[in-house]
Amino acid sequence: MASINNNYLKLPGSYLFSTIGKKVKEYSENNPDAEIIRLGIGDVTQPLAPAIISALHSAVDEMGNAETFKGYAPDLGYVFLRNAISEKDYKARGCDIEPDEIFVSDGAKSDCGNIQEIFSTDNKIAVCDPVYPVYVDSNVMAGRTGEYDPQTERFKDVIYMKCTKENGFVPELPEEVPDLIYLCFPNNPTGMVMNKTQLQEWVDYARKNDSIILYDSAYEAYISEDDVPHSIYECDGAKECAIEFRSFSKTAGFTGLRLGYTVVPKELTAGGEKLWPLWARRHGTKFNGAPYIVQRAGEAVYSAEGRSQVKEQIAYYMENARIIKDGLVEAGYEVYGGINAPYIWLRTPDEMTSWEFFDYLLEKANVVGTPGSGFGPSGEHYFRLTAFGSRENTIRAIERFKKL
Ligand code: MLT
């Protein structure tokens, strides 16, 4: 008799952003005249940059010609893209990452969710609290988290590292040593960052304890301050203890196109075994490569034209972040993030719970955000807004906030 993977039954009813989507759909069906502004899921709204569109068009033409047609992509991704990544994202920042250490994929979400497969189910994970739900959910599915305790709203076998205003939303080194440490900086959901010294402490801790850091750097393009590392490989010794995930989604508006990559250094080991061959094996078995046309679009992000167009787009979103942040401060809110990341993390007024504030904001202002508690218990009484809306909607949303 077939039976299911019981670990799935331990998961919350639905993925956070699906729950929000359902709630908003229900509200708009009951209130068809409501002009809803969505600043919930971090999805981009600006069209792809012209250099990217032009690369897509040329690649489509190549696919329509027998001479230039491409079938399956190479396992790790096309060399033209891996070379560009290695040069522009790493070597230009003094990080010695070779093209062979880069695995191109269809996005950081899949890689962050799948990477746990190459580690033993006995490994103990540590996550920030609040946290991007994918890290925990994928480990629940793998049976690595133990039972869920509704009292504490936590899984028994997970180390939760609180990120609160008291510690500047930067986790402290855990006393109980984890095997796998998930870190995401600039942070989703708080929008806060670690400086180089703080990140170096994590690298030193991981090396000392033989832990592996799974470093999600999906928002690095939004960093505006000098002392904030763009890559964990800017820290000494990180190649011995860290895997890094990057995404074209937020950097260049690829949420619908899908492209990302993971760096697994050749020398990185766990329990004496090299991790690169394991991830290569997994990639080869379960993934047939990101589409050629999308990889060409990714390459265009690194051209002189592409870089300057993408930079403009990022500046546009960060101006939205400034508008949100300043507007909320003016309206009397306690606000964090929004300087090195496209997320604004605000304290809910009058001790409202995050979901109470979600409902209140939806009903009274027709604005959608993400309840902080959806990212973990330490997110309770917080709320996340994204800067990825259009300028017009961002301004309108803040005007509505001010009228509340
Ligand atoms: C978010 O809103 O947290 C992100 O858009 C989700 C994601 O990148 O998968």
CSV table of N, CA and C in Angstrom, one decimal, residues 48-163:
chain,number,residue,atom,x,y,z
A,48,LEU,N,11.3,44.2,-17.6
A,48,LEU,CA,12.7,43.8,-17.8
A,48,LEU,C,13.4,44.9,-18.5
A,49,ALA,N,14.7,45.1,-18.2
A,49,ALA,CA,15.5,46.2,-18.8
A,49,ALA,C,15.6,45.9,-20.3
A,50,PRO,N,15.8,47.0,-21.1
A,50,PRO,CA,15.9,46.8,-22.5
A,50,PRO,C,17.0,45.9,-23.0
A,51,ALA,N,18.2,45.9,-22.3
A,51,ALA,CA,19.3,45.1,-22.7
A,51,ALA,C,18.9,43.6,-22.5
A,52,ILE,N,18.1,43.3,-21.5
A,52,ILE,CA,17.7,41.9,-21.2
A,52,ILE,C,16.7,41.5,-22.3
A,53,ILE,N,15.8,42.4,-22.6
A,53,ILE,CA,14.7,42.1,-23.6
A,53,ILE,C,15.4,41.8,-25.0
A,54,SER,N,16.4,42.6,-25.3
A,54,SER,CA,17.1,42.4,-26.5
A,54,SER,C,17.9,41.1,-26.6
A,55,ALA,N,18.5,40.7,-25.4
A,55,ALA,CA,19.2,39.4,-25.4
A,55,ALA,C,18.2,38.2,-25.5
A,56,LEU,N,17.0,38.4,-24.9
A,56,LEU,CA,16.0,37.4,-25.1
A,56,LEU,C,15.6,37.2,-26.5
A,57,HIS,N,15.3,38.4,-27.2
A,57,HIS,CA,14.9,38.3,-28.6
A,57,HIS,C,16.0,37.6,-29.4
A,58,SER,N,17.2,37.9,-29.3
A,58,SER,CA,18.3,37.3,-30.1
A,58,SER,C,18.3,35.8,-29.8
A,59,ALA,N,18.2,35.4,-28.5
A,59,ALA,CA,18.3,34.0,-28.1
A,59,ALA,C,17.1,33.2,-28.7
A,60,VAL,N,15.9,33.9,-28.7
A,60,VAL,CA,14.7,33.2,-29.3
A,60,VAL,C,15.0,33.0,-30.8
A,61,ASP,N,15.6,34.0,-31.5
A,61,ASP,CA,15.9,33.8,-32.9
A,61,ASP,C,16.9,32.6,-33.1
A,62,GLU,N,17.9,32.5,-32.2
A,62,GLU,CA,18.8,31.4,-32.3
A,62,GLU,C,18.1,30.1,-32.2
A,63,MET,N,17.1,30.0,-31.3
A,63,MET,CA,16.4,28.8,-31.1
A,63,MET,C,15.5,28.4,-32.3
A,64,GLY,N,15.3,29.4,-33.2
A,64,GLY,CA,14.5,29.1,-34.4
A,64,GLY,C,15.3,28.8,-35.6
A,65,ASN,N,16.6,28.6,-35.4
A,65,ASN,CA,17.5,28.3,-36.5
A,65,ASN,C,18.3,27.0,-36.3
A,66,ALA,N,18.3,26.1,-37.2
A,66,ALA,CA,18.9,24.8,-37.0
A,66,ALA,C,20.4,24.9,-36.6
A,67,GLU,N,21.0,26.0,-37.2
A,67,GLU,CA,22.5,26.1,-36.9
A,67,GLU,C,22.8,26.6,-35.5
A,68,THR,N,21.9,27.3,-34.9
A,68,THR,CA,22.2,27.9,-33.6
A,68,THR,C,21.2,27.3,-32.5
A,69,PHE,N,20.4,26.4,-32.9
A,69,PHE,CA,19.4,25.9,-31.9
A,69,PHE,C,20.2,25.2,-30.8
A,70,LYS,N,19.6,25.3,-29.6
A,70,LYS,CA,20.2,24.6,-28.4
A,70,LYS,C,19.2,23.6,-27.7
A,71,GLY,N,19.7,22.5,-27.4
A,71,GLY,CA,18.9,21.5,-26.7
A,71,GLY,C,19.1,21.6,-25.2
A,72,TYR,N,19.3,20.5,-24.5
A,72,TYR,CA,19.6,20.5,-23.1
A,72,TYR,C,20.8,21.4,-22.8
A,73,ALA,N,20.7,22.2,-21.7
A,73,ALA,CA,21.8,23.0,-21.3
A,73,ALA,C,22.8,22.2,-20.5
A,74,PRO,N,24.1,22.6,-20.5
A,74,PRO,CA,25.1,21.9,-19.6
A,74,PRO,C,24.6,21.9,-18.2
A,75,ASP,N,24.9,20.8,-17.5
A,75,ASP,CA,24.4,20.6,-16.1
A,75,ASP,C,24.6,21.8,-15.2
A,76,LEU,N,25.8,22.4,-15.2
A,76,LEU,CA,26.1,23.5,-14.3
A,76,LEU,C,25.6,24.8,-14.8
A,77,GLY,N,25.2,24.9,-16.1
A,77,GLY,CA,24.9,26.1,-16.7
A,77,GLY,C,25.9,26.5,-17.8
A,78,TYR,N,25.5,27.4,-18.8
A,78,TYR,CA,26.4,27.7,-19.8
A,78,TYR,C,27.6,28.5,-19.3
A,79,VAL,N,28.7,28.2,-20.0
A,79,VAL,CA,30.0,28.8,-19.5
A,79,VAL,C,30.0,30.3,-19.7
A,80,PHE,N,29.3,30.8,-20.7
A,80,PHE,CA,29.3,32.3,-20.9
A,80,PHE,C,28.7,32.9,-19.7
A,81,LEU,N,27.7,32.3,-19.0
A,81,LEU,CA,27.0,32.9,-17.9
A,81,LEU,C,27.9,32.7,-16.6
A,82,ARG,N,28.4,31.5,-16.5
A,82,ARG,CA,29.2,31.2,-15.3
A,82,ARG,C,30.5,32.1,-15.2
A,83,ASN,N,31.1,32.3,-16.4
A,83,ASN,CA,32.2,33.2,-16.5
A,83,ASN,C,31.9,34.6,-16.1
A,84,ALA,N,30.7,35.1,-16.6
A,84,ALA,CA,30.3,36.5,-16.2
A,84,ALA,C,30.1,36.6,-14.7
A,85,ILE,N,29.4,35.6,-14.1
A,85,ILE,CA,29.1,35.6,-12.7
A,85,ILE,C,30.4,35.6,-11.9
A,86,SER,N,31.3,34.7,-12.3
A,86,SER,CA,32.6,34.5,-11.6
A,86,SER,C,33.4,35.9,-11.6
A,87,GLU,N,33.4,36.5,-12.8
A,87,GLU,CA,34.2,37.7,-13.0
A,87,GLU,C,33.5,38.9,-12.2
A,88,LYS,N,32.2,39.1,-12.5
A,88,LYS,CA,31.6,40.3,-12.1
A,88,LYS,C,31.0,40.3,-10.6
A,89,ASP,N,30.5,39.1,-10.3
A,89,ASP,CA,29.9,39.0,-8.9
A,89,ASP,C,31.0,38.7,-7.9
A,90,TYR,N,32.1,38.0,-8.3
A,90,TYR,CA,33.0,37.5,-7.3
A,90,TYR,C,34.4,38.1,-7.4
A,91,LYS,N,35.1,37.9,-8.6
A,91,LYS,CA,36.5,38.3,-8.7
A,91,LYS,C,36.5,39.8,-8.6
A,92,ALA,N,35.6,40.5,-9.1
A,92,ALA,CA,35.6,42.0,-9.0
A,92,ALA,C,35.5,42.5,-7.5
A,93,ARG,N,35.0,41.6,-6.7
A,93,ARG,CA,34.9,42.0,-5.2
A,93,ARG,C,36.0,41.3,-4.4
A,94,GLY,N,37.0,40.7,-5.1
A,94,GLY,CA,38.1,40.1,-4.5
A,94,GLY,C,37.8,38.7,-3.9
A,95,CYS,N,36.8,38.1,-4.4
A,95,CYS,CA,36.4,36.7,-4.0
A,95,CYS,C,36.9,35.7,-5.1
A,96,ASP,N,37.6,34.7,-4.6
A,96,ASP,CA,38.2,33.8,-5.6
A,96,ASP,C,37.2,32.6,-5.9
A,97,ILE,N,36.1,32.9,-6.6
A,97,ILE,CA,35.2,31.9,-7.0
A,97,ILE,C,35.3,31.6,-8.5
A,98,GLU,N,35.6,30.4,-8.8
A,98,GLU,CA,35.8,30.0,-10.2
A,98,GLU,C,34.5,29.6,-10.8
A,99,PRO,N,34.4,29.7,-12.2
A,99,PRO,CA,33.1,29.4,-12.9
A,99,PRO,C,32.7,28.0,-12.6
A,100,ASP,N,33.6,27.0,-12.3
A,100,ASP,CA,33.2,25.6,-12.0
A,100,ASP,C,32.5,25.5,-10.7
A,101,GLU,N,32.6,26.5,-9.8
A,101,GLU,CA,32.0,26.4,-8.5
A,101,GLU,C,30.6,26.9,-8.5
A,102,ILE,N,30.2,27.4,-9.7
A,102,ILE,CA,28.9,28.0,-9.8
A,102,ILE,C,27.9,27.1,-10.5
A,103,PHE,N,26.8,26.9,-9.9
A,103,PHE,CA,25.7,26.0,-10.4
A,103,PHE,C,24.5,26.9,-10.8
A,104,VAL,N,24.2,27.0,-12.1
A,104,VAL,CA,23.1,27.9,-12.5
A,104,VAL,C,21.8,27.1,-12.3
A,105,SER,N,20.8,27.8,-11.9
A,105,SER,CA,19.5,27.1,-11.6
A,105,SER,C,18.3,28.0,-12.0
A,106,ASP,N,17.1,27.5,-11.7
A,106,ASP,CA,15.9,28.3,-12.0
A,106,ASP,C,15.5,29.2,-10.8
A,107,GLY,N,16.4,29.4,-9.9
A,107,GLY,CA,16.1,30.4,-8.9
A,107,GLY,C,16.6,30.0,-7.5
A,108,ALA,N,16.8,31.0,-6.6
A,108,ALA,CA,17.3,30.7,-5.3
A,108,ALA,C,16.3,29.9,-4.4
A,109,LYS,N,15.0,30.1,-4.7
A,109,LYS,CA,14.1,29.4,-3.8
A,109,LYS,C,14.2,27.9,-4.0
A,110,SER,N,14.3,27.4,-5.2
A,110,SER,CA,14.5,26.0,-5.4
A,110,SER,C,15.8,25.5,-4.7
A,111,ASP,N,16.9,26.2,-4.9
A,111,ASP,CA,18.2,25.8,-4.4
A,111,ASP,C,18.2,25.8,-2.9
A,112,CYS,N,17.6,26.9,-2.3
A,112,CYS,CA,17.5,27.0,-0.8
A,112,CYS,C,16.7,25.8,-0.3
A,113,GLY,N,15.7,25.4,-1.0
A,113,GLY,CA,14.8,24.3,-0.6
A,113,GLY,C,15.5,23.0,-0.8
A,114,ASN,N,16.2,22.9,-1.8
A,114,ASN,CA,16.8,21.5,-2.2
A,114,ASN,C,18.1,21.2,-1.5
A,115,ILE,N,18.9,22.2,-1.2
A,115,ILE,CA,20.3,22.0,-0.7
A,115,ILE,C,20.3,21.0,0.5
A,116,GLN,N,19.3,21.0,1.3
A,116,GLN,CA,19.3,20.2,2.5
A,116,GLN,C,19.4,18.7,2.2
A,117,GLU,N,19.0,18.3,0.9
A,117,GLU,CA,19.0,16.9,0.5
A,117,GLU,C,20.4,16.3,0.6
A,118,ILE,N,21.5,17.1,0.4
A,118,ILE,CA,22.8,16.5,0.4
A,118,ILE,C,23.4,16.3,1.8
A,119,PHE,N,22.6,16.7,2.8
A,119,PHE,CA,23.0,16.6,4.2
A,119,PHE,C,22.2,15.5,4.9
A,120,SER,N,22.8,14.9,5.9
A,120,SER,CA,22.1,13.9,6.7
A,120,SER,C,20.9,14.4,7.4
A,121,THR,N,19.8,13.5,7.5
A,121,THR,CA,18.6,14.0,8.2
A,121,THR,C,18.9,14.1,9.7
A,122,ASP,N,20.0,13.7,10.2
A,122,ASP,CA,20.4,13.8,11.6
A,122,ASP,C,20.9,15.2,11.9
A,123,ASN,N,21.3,16.0,10.8
A,123,ASN,CA,21.9,17.3,11.1
A,123,ASN,C,20.9,18.2,11.7
A,124,LYS,N,21.4,19.0,12.6
A,124,LYS,CA,20.6,20.0,13.3
A,124,LYS,C,20.7,21.3,12.6
A,125,ILE,N,19.6,21.9,12.4
A,125,ILE,CA,19.6,23.2,11.7
A,125,ILE,C,19.4,24.4,12.6
A,126,ALA,N,19.9,25.5,12.3
A,126,ALA,CA,19.7,26.7,13.0
A,126,ALA,C,19.1,27.8,12.0
A,127,VAL,N,18.1,28.4,12.4
A,127,VAL,CA,17.5,29.5,11.5
A,127,VAL,C,17.3,30.7,12.3
A,128,CYS,N,17.2,31.8,11.6
A,128,CYS,CA,16.9,33.1,12.3
A,128,CYS,C,15.4,33.0,12.6
A,129,ASP,N,15.0,33.8,13.6
A,129,ASP,CA,13.5,33.9,13.9
A,129,ASP,C,13.3,35.4,14.0
A,130,PRO,N,12.6,36.0,13.1
A,130,PRO,CA,11.8,35.5,11.9
A,130,PRO,C,12.7,35.1,10.8
A,131,VAL,N,12.1,34.3,9.9
A,131,VAL,CA,12.9,33.7,8.8
A,131,VAL,C,12.0,33.5,7.6
A,132,TYR,N,12.7,33.5,6.4
A,132,TYR,CA,12.1,33.1,5.1
A,132,TYR,C,11.6,31.7,5.3
A,133,PRO,N,10.3,31.4,5.1
A,133,PRO,CA,9.7,30.1,5.5
A,133,PRO,C,10.3,28.9,4.7
A,134,VAL,N,10.9,29.1,3.6
A,134,VAL,CA,11.4,28.0,2.8
A,134,VAL,C,12.4,27.1,3.5
A,135,TYR,N,13.3,27.8,4.3
A,135,TYR,CA,14.4,27.0,5.0
A,135,TYR,C,13.8,26.0,5.9
A,136,VAL,N,12.8,26.5,6.7
A,136,VAL,CA,12.2,25.6,7.7
A,136,VAL,C,11.3,24.5,7.0
A,137,ASP,N,10.5,25.0,6.2
A,137,ASP,CA,9.5,24.0,5.5
A,137,ASP,C,10.2,22.9,4.8
A,138,SER,N,11.3,23.2,4.1
A,138,SER,CA,12.0,22.2,3.3
A,138,SER,C,12.7,21.2,4.3
A,139,ASN,N,13.1,21.6,5.5
A,139,ASN,CA,13.6,20.7,6.4
A,139,ASN,C,12.6,19.9,7.2
A,140,VAL,N,11.4,20.5,7.3
A,140,VAL,CA,10.2,19.7,7.8
A,140,VAL,C,10.0,18.6,6.9
A,141,MET,N,9.9,18.9,5.6
A,141,MET,CA,9.6,17.8,4.6
A,141,MET,C,10.6,16.7,4.7
A,142,ALA,N,11.8,17.0,5.0
A,142,ALA,CA,12.9,16.0,5.0
A,142,ALA,C,13.0,15.3,6.4
A,143,GLY,N,12.1,15.7,7.3
A,143,GLY,CA,12.1,15.0,8.6
A,143,GLY,C,13.2,15.4,9.5
A,144,ARG,N,13.7,16.6,9.4
A,144,ARG,CA,14.9,17.0,10.2
A,144,ARG,C,14.5,17.9,11.4
A,145,THR,N,13.2,18.2,11.5
A,145,THR,CA,12.9,19.2,12.5
A,145,THR,C,12.2,18.7,13.8
A,146,GLY,N,11.8,17.5,13.8
A,146,GLY,CA,11.0,17.0,15.0
A,146,GLY,C,9.6,17.5,14.9
A,147,GLU,N,8.9,17.3,16.0
A,147,GLU,CA,7.5,17.7,16.1
A,147,GLU,C,7.3,19.2,16.3
A,148,TYR,N,6.2,19.7,15.9
A,148,TYR,CA,5.8,21.1,16.0
A,148,TYR,C,5.2,21.3,17.4
A,149,ASP,N,5.6,22.3,18.1
A,149,ASP,CA,5.0,22.6,19.4
A,149,ASP,C,4.2,23.8,19.3
A,150,PRO,N,2.8,23.7,19.3
A,150,PRO,CA,1.9,24.8,19.1
A,150,PRO,C,2.1,25.9,20.2
A,151,GLN,N,2.6,25.4,21.4
A,151,GLN,CA,2.8,26.3,22.5
A,151,GLN,C,3.8,27.4,22.1
A,152,THR,N,5.0,26.9,21.7
A,152,THR,CA,6.1,27.8,21.4
A,152,THR,C,6.0,28.2,19.9
A,153,GLU,N,5.2,27.6,19.1
A,153,GLU,CA,5.1,27.8,17.7
A,153,GLU,C,6.4,27.5,17.0
A,154,ARG,N,7.1,26.4,17.5
A,154,ARG,CA,8.4,26.1,17.0
A,154,ARG,C,8.5,24.6,16.8
A,155,PHE,N,9.4,24.2,15.9
A,155,PHE,CA,9.7,22.7,15.8
A,155,PHE,C,10.8,22.4,16.8
A,156,LYS,N,10.6,21.2,17.4
A,156,LYS,CA,11.4,20.8,18.6
A,156,LYS,C,12.9,20.7,18.3
A,157,ASP,N,13.3,20.2,17.1
A,157,ASP,CA,14.7,20.0,16.9
A,157,ASP,C,15.4,21.1,16.1
A,158,VAL,N,14.8,22.2,16.0
A,158,VAL,CA,15.4,23.4,15.3
A,158,VAL,C,15.9,24.4,16.3
A,159,ILE,N,17.1,24.9,16.0
A,159,ILE,CA,17.6,26.0,16.8
A,159,ILE,C,17.1,27.3,16.2
A,160,TYR,N,16.3,28.0,17.0
A,160,TYR,CA,15.8,29.3,16.5
A,160,TYR,C,16.7,30.4,17.1
A,161,MET,N,17.2,31.3,16.2
A,161,MET,CA,18.1,32.4,16.7
A,161,MET,C,17.3,33.7,16.5
A,162,LYS,N,16.9,34.2,17.7
A,162,LYS,CA,16.0,35.4,17.7
A,162,LYS,C,16.7,36.6,17.1
A,163,CYS,N,16.0,37.3,16.2
A,163,CYS,CA,16.4,38.5,15.7
A,163,CYS,C,15.4,39.6,16.1
